[in-house]
GROMACS .gro file of C-alpha atoms in nm:
model
   61
    1MET     CA    1  14.518  11.923  12.221
    2ARG     CA    2  14.257  11.653  12.281
    3VAL     CA    3  14.143  11.597  12.640
    4ARG     CA    4  13.892  11.390  12.836
    5PHE     CA    5  13.740  11.564  13.136
    6LEU     CA    6  13.768  11.378  13.466
    7ARG     CA    7  13.517  11.603  13.643
    8ASP     CA    8  13.287  11.893  13.559
    9ARG     CA    9  13.481  12.212  13.492
   10ASN     CA   10  13.385  12.572  13.421
   11TRP     CA   11  13.666  12.740  13.228
   12THR     CA   12  13.717  13.111  13.180
   13PRO     CA   13  13.987  13.166  12.918
   14PRO     CA   14  14.250  13.412  13.046
   15GLU     CA   15  14.238  13.605  12.718
   16ARG     CA   16  13.855  13.635  12.721
   17ARG     CA   17  13.737  13.695  13.075
   18GLY     CA   18  13.384  13.774  12.956
   19ILE     CA   19  13.296  13.411  12.874
   20THR     CA   20  13.281  13.084  13.065
   21ILE     CA   21  13.279  12.741  12.901
   22ALA     CA   22  13.119  12.449  13.086
   23TYR     CA   23  13.278  12.106  13.033
   24LYS     CA   24  13.112  11.792  13.172
   25LYS     CA   25  13.284  11.486  13.317
   26GLY     CA   26  13.352  11.232  13.041
   27MET     CA   27  13.346  11.482  12.754
   28GLU     CA   28  13.623  11.446  12.497
   29GLN     CA   29  13.707  11.778  12.341
   30THR     CA   30  13.976  11.951  12.139
   31VAL     CA   31  14.095  12.263  12.325
   32LYS     CA   32  14.377  12.512  12.286
   33ARG     CA   33  14.703  12.356  12.406
   34GLU     CA   34  14.753  12.627  12.671
   35TRP     CA   35  14.406  12.562  12.814
   36GLY     CA   36  14.447  12.183  12.804
   37GLU     CA   37  14.782  12.193  12.979
   38GLN     CA   38  14.632  12.403  13.258
   39MET     CA   39  14.332  12.171  13.295
   40VAL     CA   40  14.561  11.866  13.309
   41ALA     CA   41  14.784  12.038  13.567
   42ASP     CA   42  14.472  12.117  13.775
   43GLY     CA   43  14.368  11.750  13.762
   44ASP     CA   44  14.046  11.823  13.573
   45ALA     CA   45  14.138  11.650  13.246
   46GLU     CA   46  14.374  11.401  13.087
   47GLU     CA   47  14.534  11.426  12.745
   48ILE     CA   48  14.414  11.167  12.495
   49ALA     CA   49  14.504  11.081  12.137
   50PRO     CA   50  14.298  11.256  11.869
   51PRO     CA   51  14.049  11.041  11.675
   52SER     CA   52  14.203  10.854  11.383
   53LYS     CA   53  14.141  10.978  11.030
   54SER     CA   54  13.969  10.648  10.941
   55HIS     CA   55  13.723  10.703  11.227
   56ILE     CA   56  13.643  11.051  11.090
   57GLU     CA   57  13.598  10.919  10.735
   58LYS     CA   58  13.354  10.647  10.855
   59ALA     CA   59  13.149  10.911  11.036
   60LYS     CA   60  13.106  11.105  10.709
   61ASP     CA   61  12.954  10.802  10.530
   0.00000   0.00000   0.00000
């Protein structure tokens, strides 16, 4: 799931309590669907479309 963060968020995955991931407002990131759905429900992120394949190909050139 691709999301854009609406505010800074520290995320501790429920399955790995020993780590914390810091996301900054404005970041666009691919995250596990379960995590993304929780962040969207909490109002910390919004789901966005993934980058197009043509955009990825241009970046490789």
